[in-house]
Amino acid sequence: MGLMLDQMLVYFAAEKAESLLFMGFGMTALLLGLGVLAVRERFSPFLQGLAYPLLAVAMIQVAVGANIYLRTDDQLAALQVQLEQAPDLFKTEETARMRVVNRNFDFYKRLEIGLLLIGVACAAFGAARDRGLLAGVGAGLVMQGGLMLALDFFAEARADLYTAALLAL
C-alpha cells in the first residue's frame, strides 16, 4: 500500500501544480485578449484576431485549472482513506475513473490537433489574402491549441503512470 500511496501523492501533486499552469496561462491570455479588444482601434487587425481565440480558450483554461486545483485536496484525502480502509474498492473505483480520464485524453488530443489544423489553415489563408483578422485568429488557435496539446501530453503521461500503478496494486 505504501508504494501506491506514494504514486497517488505524486500524481495528485503534479495535477495540482499543472492546474496552476493552466490558470496562469489562462489569466495571461485573458488579460492580453481583453486589453487588445478594449482599445482595438490601436491594434492591427492581426492582433485583434489573435485576441478572440486567446479569450475563448483562456476561459476554459481558467475554469478547468481552478476546478482541478480546488477539488484535488479533498479528492486525495478521500482516496487515501479508501486506500487504507477498502483497498479492493479503491482499486476498482479508481481504475474505472482513470480509464475514463485516459479515454478523455484521446478526445482532447483530437480536439487540440483540430484547433491546430484549423489555425494553420486560417493563418495561411488569411496571410495569403491579406486578411489580418483571419490570420490573427489562426495564429491564436495555433498558440492555444499547441499549448493545450503540450500540457495535456504531460498530463496524459502522468495519468498513464498512475493507472499502471493502480493495475499493479
PDB file of C-alpha atoms in Angstrom:
ATOM      1  CA  MET A   1       0.000   0.000   0.000  1.00  0.00           C
ATOM      2  CA  GLY A   2       2.905   2.350   0.683  1.00  0.00           C
ATOM      3  CA  LEU A   3       4.042   2.362  -2.944  1.00  0.00           C
ATOM      4  CA  MET A   4       0.507   3.039  -4.167  1.00  0.00           C
ATOM      5  CA  LEU A   5       0.162   5.886  -1.700  1.00  0.00           C
ATOM      6  CA  ASP A   6       3.427   7.380  -2.941  1.00  0.00           C
ATOM      7  CA  GLN A   7       2.262   7.090  -6.562  1.00  0.00           C
ATOM      8  CA  MET A   8      -1.045   8.692  -5.685  1.00  0.00           C
ATOM      9  CA  LEU A   9       0.607  11.584  -3.830  1.00  0.00           C
ATOM     10  CA  VAL A  10       2.967  12.252  -6.738  1.00  0.00           C
ATOM     11  CA  TYR A  11       0.143  12.079  -9.290  1.00  0.00           C
ATOM     12  CA  PHE A  12      -2.168  14.467  -7.472  1.00  0.00           C
ATOM     13  CA  ALA A  13       0.619  16.905  -6.553  1.00  0.00           C
ATOM     14  CA  ALA A  14       1.555  17.138 -10.226  1.00  0.00           C
ATOM     15  CA  GLU A  15      -2.088  17.540 -11.246  1.00  0.00           C
ATOM     16  CA  LYS A  16      -2.449  20.402  -8.813  1.00  0.00           C
ATOM     17  CA  ALA A  17       0.780  22.027  -9.999  1.00  0.00           C
ATOM     18  CA  GLU A  18      -0.281  21.786 -13.637  1.00  0.00           C
ATOM     19  CA  SER A  19      -3.657  23.279 -12.782  1.00  0.00           C
ATOM     20  CA  LEU A  20      -1.776  26.386 -11.654  1.00  0.00           C
ATOM     21  CA  LEU A  21      -0.076  26.478 -15.056  1.00  0.00           C
ATOM     22  CA  PHE A  22      -3.463  26.221 -16.766  1.00  0.00           C
ATOM     23  CA  MET A  23      -4.789  29.105 -14.682  1.00  0.00           C
ATOM     24  CA  GLY A  24      -1.642  31.176 -15.195  1.00  0.00           C
ATOM     25  CA  PHE A  25      -1.682  30.766 -18.960  1.00  0.00           C
ATOM     26  CA  GLY A  26      -5.416  31.372 -18.991  1.00  0.00           C
ATOM     27  CA  MET A  27      -5.242  34.547 -16.924  1.00  0.00           C
ATOM     28  CA  THR A  28      -2.396  35.864 -19.081  1.00  0.00           C
ATOM     29  CA  ALA A  29      -4.353  35.159 -22.266  1.00  0.00           C
ATOM     30  CA  LEU A  30      -7.489  36.745 -20.776  1.00  0.00           C
ATOM     31  CA  LEU A  31      -5.622  39.907 -19.876  1.00  0.00           C
ATOM     32  CA  LEU A  32      -3.938  40.133 -23.273  1.00  0.00           C
ATOM     33  CA  GLY A  33      -7.134  39.452 -25.183  1.00  0.00           C
ATOM     34  CA  LEU A  34      -9.226  41.869 -23.149  1.00  0.00           C
ATOM     35  CA  GLY A  35      -6.508  44.508 -23.363  1.00  0.00           C
ATOM     36  CA  VAL A  36      -6.384  44.301 -27.136  1.00  0.00           C
ATOM     37  CA  LEU A  37     -10.158  44.314 -27.561  1.00  0.00           C
ATOM     38  CA  ALA A  38     -10.653  47.157 -25.068  1.00  0.00           C
ATOM     39  CA  VAL A  39      -8.684  49.517 -27.293  1.00  0.00           C
ATOM     40  CA  ARG A  40      -8.885  47.642 -30.569  1.00  0.00           C
ATOM     41  CA  GLU A  41      -8.515  50.745 -32.705  1.00  0.00           C
ATOM     42  CA  ARG A  42      -4.895  50.929 -31.512  1.00  0.00           C
ATOM     43  CA  PHE A  43      -4.088  47.411 -32.660  1.00  0.00           C
ATOM     44  CA  SER A  44      -3.743  45.821 -36.070  1.00  0.00           C
ATOM     45  CA  PRO A  45      -6.441  43.506 -37.393  1.00  0.00           C
ATOM     46  CA  PHE A  46      -3.986  40.632 -36.866  1.00  0.00           C
ATOM     47  CA  LEU A  47      -3.706  41.337 -33.125  1.00  0.00           C
ATOM     48  CA  GLN A  48      -7.455  41.854 -32.879  1.00  0.00           C
ATOM     49  CA  GLY A  49      -7.982  38.442 -34.479  1.00  0.00           C
ATOM     50  CA  LEU A  50      -5.421  36.894 -32.160  1.00  0.00           C
ATOM     51  CA  ALA A  51      -7.402  38.144 -29.157  1.00  0.00           C
ATOM     52  CA  TYR A  52     -10.539  36.088 -29.923  1.00  0.00           C
ATOM     53  CA  PRO A  53      -9.114  32.547 -29.597  1.00  0.00           C
ATOM     54  CA  LEU A  54      -6.923  33.701 -26.711  1.00  0.00           C
ATOM     55  CA  LEU A  55     -10.064  34.730 -24.834  1.00  0.00           C
ATOM     56  CA  ALA A  56     -12.161  31.726 -25.799  1.00  0.00           C
ATOM     57  CA  VAL A  57      -9.610  29.109 -24.778  1.00  0.00           C
ATOM     58  CA  ALA A  58      -8.447  31.142 -21.766  1.00  0.00           C
ATOM     59  CA  MET A  59     -11.882  30.848 -20.196  1.00  0.00           C
ATOM     60  CA  ILE A  60     -11.613  27.066 -20.468  1.00  0.00           C
ATOM     61  CA  GLN A  61      -8.069  27.089 -19.092  1.00  0.00           C
ATOM     62  CA  VAL A  62      -9.049  29.155 -16.045  1.00  0.00           C
ATOM     63  CA  ALA A  63     -12.203  27.139 -15.359  1.00  0.00           C
ATOM     64  CA  VAL A  64     -10.538  23.729 -15.728  1.00  0.00           C
ATOM     65  CA  GLY A  65      -7.452  24.803 -13.810  1.00  0.00           C
ATOM     66  CA  ALA A  66      -9.497  26.217 -10.944  1.00  0.00           C
ATOM     67  CA  ASN A  67     -11.737  23.147 -10.831  1.00  0.00           C
ATOM     68  CA  ILE A  68      -8.787  20.767 -10.593  1.00  0.00           C
ATOM     69  CA  TYR A  69      -6.944  22.918  -8.077  1.00  0.00           C
ATOM     70  CA  LEU A  70      -9.938  23.347  -5.782  1.00  0.00           C
ATOM     71  CA  ARG A  71     -11.082  19.724  -5.779  1.00  0.00           C
ATOM     72  CA  THR A  72      -7.724  17.949  -5.581  1.00  0.00           C
ATOM     73  CA  ASP A  73      -7.077  18.112  -1.828  1.00  0.00           C
ATOM     74  CA  ASP A  74     -10.500  16.725  -0.904  1.00  0.00           C
ATOM     75  CA  GLN A  75     -10.320  14.097  -3.632  1.00  0.00           C
ATOM     76  CA  LEU A  76      -6.881  12.995  -2.483  1.00  0.00           C
ATOM     77  CA  ALA A  77      -7.960  12.839   1.181  1.00  0.00           C
ATOM     78  CA  ALA A  78     -10.966  10.669   0.314  1.00  0.00           C
ATOM     79  CA  LEU A  79      -8.841   8.356  -1.821  1.00  0.00           C
ATOM     80  CA  GLN A  80      -6.246   7.977   0.931  1.00  0.00           C
ATOM     81  CA  VAL A  81      -8.952   6.876   3.365  1.00  0.00           C
ATOM     82  CA  GLN A  82     -10.412   4.497   0.813  1.00  0.00           C
ATOM     83  CA  LEU A  83      -6.986   3.021   0.040  1.00  0.00           C
ATOM     84  CA  GLU A  84      -6.399   2.387   3.732  1.00  0.00           C
ATOM     85  CA  GLN A  85      -9.863   1.085   4.635  1.00  0.00           C
ATOM     86  CA  ALA A  86     -11.024  -0.646   1.455  1.00  0.00           C
ATOM     87  CA  PRO A  87      -8.086  -1.238  -0.893  1.00  0.00           C
ATOM     88  CA  ASP A  88     -10.027  -3.544  -3.233  1.00  0.00           C
ATOM     89  CA  LEU A  89     -12.809  -0.999  -3.649  1.00  0.00           C
ATOM     90  CA  PHE A  90     -10.190   1.722  -4.104  1.00  0.00           C
ATOM     91  CA  LYS A  91      -8.526  -0.217  -6.904  1.00  0.00           C
ATOM     92  CA  THR A  92     -11.811  -0.971  -8.660  1.00  0.00           C
ATOM     93  CA  GLU A  93     -13.269   2.521  -8.456  1.00  0.00           C
ATOM     94  CA  GLU A  94     -10.066   4.472  -9.061  1.00  0.00           C
ATOM     95  CA  THR A  95      -9.079   2.276 -12.007  1.00  0.00           C
ATOM     96  CA  ALA A  96     -12.514   2.824 -13.554  1.00  0.00           C
ATOM     97  CA  ARG A  97     -12.216   6.590 -13.011  1.00  0.00           C
ATOM     98  CA  MET A  98      -8.746   6.686 -14.538  1.00  0.00           C
ATOM     99  CA  ARG A  99      -9.885   4.709 -17.576  1.00  0.00           C
ATOM    100  CA  VAL A 100     -12.381   7.499 -18.237  1.00  0.00           C
ATOM    101  CA  VAL A 101      -9.670  10.118 -17.674  1.00  0.00           C
ATOM    102  CA  ASN A 102      -7.359   8.316 -20.111  1.00  0.00           C
ATOM    103  CA  ARG A 103     -10.124   7.954 -22.695  1.00  0.00           C
ATOM    104  CA  ASN A 104     -10.848  11.688 -22.388  1.00  0.00           C
ATOM    105  CA  PHE A 105      -7.255  12.477 -23.317  1.00  0.00           C
ATOM    106  CA  ASP A 106      -7.838  10.842 -26.697  1.00  0.00           C
ATOM    107  CA  PHE A 107     -10.760  13.237 -27.262  1.00  0.00           C
ATOM    108  CA  TYR A 108      -8.736  16.232 -26.058  1.00  0.00           C
ATOM    109  CA  LYS A 109      -5.862  15.384 -28.393  1.00  0.00           C
ATOM    110  CA  ARG A 110      -8.184  15.179 -31.386  1.00  0.00           C
ATOM    111  CA  LEU A 111      -9.786  18.490 -30.443  1.00  0.00           C
ATOM    112  CA  GLU A 112      -6.445  20.232 -29.897  1.00  0.00           C
ATOM    113  CA  ILE A 113      -4.960  18.875 -33.125  1.00  0.00           C
ATOM    114  CA  GLY A 114      -8.133  20.040 -34.862  1.00  0.00           C
ATOM    115  CA  LEU A 115      -7.661  23.530 -33.417  1.00  0.00           C
ATOM    116  CA  LEU A 116      -4.064  23.487 -34.621  1.00  0.00           C
ATOM    117  CA  LEU A 117      -5.048  22.442 -38.148  1.00  0.00           C
ATOM    118  CA  ILE A 118      -7.867  24.979 -38.366  1.00  0.00           C
ATOM    119  CA  GLY A 119      -5.498  27.594 -37.010  1.00  0.00           C
ATOM    120  CA  VAL A 120      -2.815  26.820 -39.578  1.00  0.00           C
ATOM    121  CA  ALA A 121      -5.400  26.930 -42.372  1.00  0.00           C
ATOM    122  CA  CYS A 122      -6.840  30.246 -41.167  1.00  0.00           C
ATOM    123  CA  ALA A 123      -3.406  31.775 -40.680  1.00  0.00           C
ATOM    124  CA  ALA A 124      -2.204  30.646 -44.115  1.00  0.00           C
ATOM    125  CA  PHE A 125      -5.391  31.704 -45.915  1.00  0.00           C
ATOM    126  CA  GLY A 126      -5.546  34.994 -44.042  1.00  0.00           C
ATOM    127  CA  ALA A 127      -1.908  35.792 -44.765  1.00  0.00           C
ATOM    128  CA  ALA A 128      -2.236  34.856 -48.446  1.00  0.00           C
ATOM    129  CA  ARG A 129      -5.355  37.013 -48.881  1.00  0.00           C
ATOM    130  CA  ASP A 130      -4.043  39.893 -46.760  1.00  0.00           C
ATOM    131  CA  ARG A 131      -6.799  39.359 -44.220  1.00  0.00           C
ATOM    132  CA  GLY A 132      -5.067  40.184 -40.976  1.00  0.00           C
ATOM    133  CA  LEU A 133      -8.034  39.428 -38.749  1.00  0.00           C
ATOM    134  CA  LEU A 134      -8.340  35.862 -40.077  1.00  0.00           C
ATOM    135  CA  ALA A 135      -4.567  35.356 -39.899  1.00  0.00           C
ATOM    136  CA  GLY A 136      -4.657  36.537 -36.282  1.00  0.00           C
ATOM    137  CA  VAL A 137      -7.486  34.152 -35.406  1.00  0.00           C
ATOM    138  CA  GLY A 138      -5.472  31.347 -36.974  1.00  0.00           C
ATOM    139  CA  ALA A 139      -2.326  32.275 -35.073  1.00  0.00           C
ATOM    140  CA  GLY A 140      -4.301  32.397 -31.819  1.00  0.00           C
ATOM    141  CA  LEU A 141      -5.765  28.962 -32.459  1.00  0.00           C
ATOM    142  CA  VAL A 142      -2.295  27.592 -33.180  1.00  0.00           C
ATOM    143  CA  MET A 143      -0.924  29.127 -29.985  1.00  0.00           C
ATOM    144  CA  GLN A 144      -3.721  27.934 -27.727  1.00  0.00           C
ATOM    145  CA  GLY A 145      -4.143  24.545 -29.400  1.00  0.00           C
ATOM    146  CA  GLY A 146      -0.398  23.897 -29.233  1.00  0.00           C
ATOM    147  CA  LEU A 147      -0.165  24.958 -25.603  1.00  0.00           C
ATOM    148  CA  MET A 148      -3.087  22.787 -24.568  1.00  0.00           C
ATOM    149  CA  LEU A 149      -1.720  19.830 -26.532  1.00  0.00           C
ATOM    150  CA  ALA A 150       1.662  20.176 -24.823  1.00  0.00           C
ATOM    151  CA  LEU A 151       0.167  20.439 -21.335  1.00  0.00           C
ATOM    152  CA  ASP A 152      -2.159  17.507 -21.967  1.00  0.00           C
ATOM    153  CA  PHE A 153       0.775  15.446 -23.243  1.00  0.00           C
ATOM    154  CA  PHE A 154       2.351  15.657 -19.779  1.00  0.00           C
ATOM    155  CA  ALA A 155      -0.971  15.139 -18.005  1.00  0.00           C
ATOM    156  CA  GLU A 156      -1.677  12.044 -20.100  1.00  0.00           C
ATOM    157  CA  ALA A 157       1.765  10.594 -19.369  1.00  0.00           C
ATOM    158  CA  ARG A 158       1.153  11.133 -15.645  1.00  0.00           C
ATOM    159  CA  ALA A 159      -2.263   9.520 -15.873  1.00  0.00           C
ATOM    160  CA  ASP A 160      -0.786   6.509 -17.674  1.00  0.00           C
ATOM    161  CA  LEU A 161       1.825   6.017 -14.922  1.00  0.00           C
ATOM    162  CA  TYR A 162      -0.777   6.353 -12.191  1.00  0.00           C
ATOM    163  CA  THR A 163      -3.109   3.938 -13.972  1.00  0.00           C
ATOM    164  CA  ALA A 164      -0.269   1.407 -14.314  1.00  0.00           C
ATOM    165  CA  ALA A 165       0.355   1.694 -10.568  1.00  0.00           C
ATOM    166  CA  LEU A 166      -3.330   1.073  -9.916  1.00  0.00           C
ATOM    167  CA  LEU A 167      -3.357  -2.004 -12.129  1.00  0.00           C
ATOM    168  CA  ALA A 168      -0.250  -3.351 -10.371  1.00  0.00           C
ATOM    169  CA  LEU A 169      -1.904  -2.974  -6.960  1.00  0.00           C
TER     170      LEU A 169
END
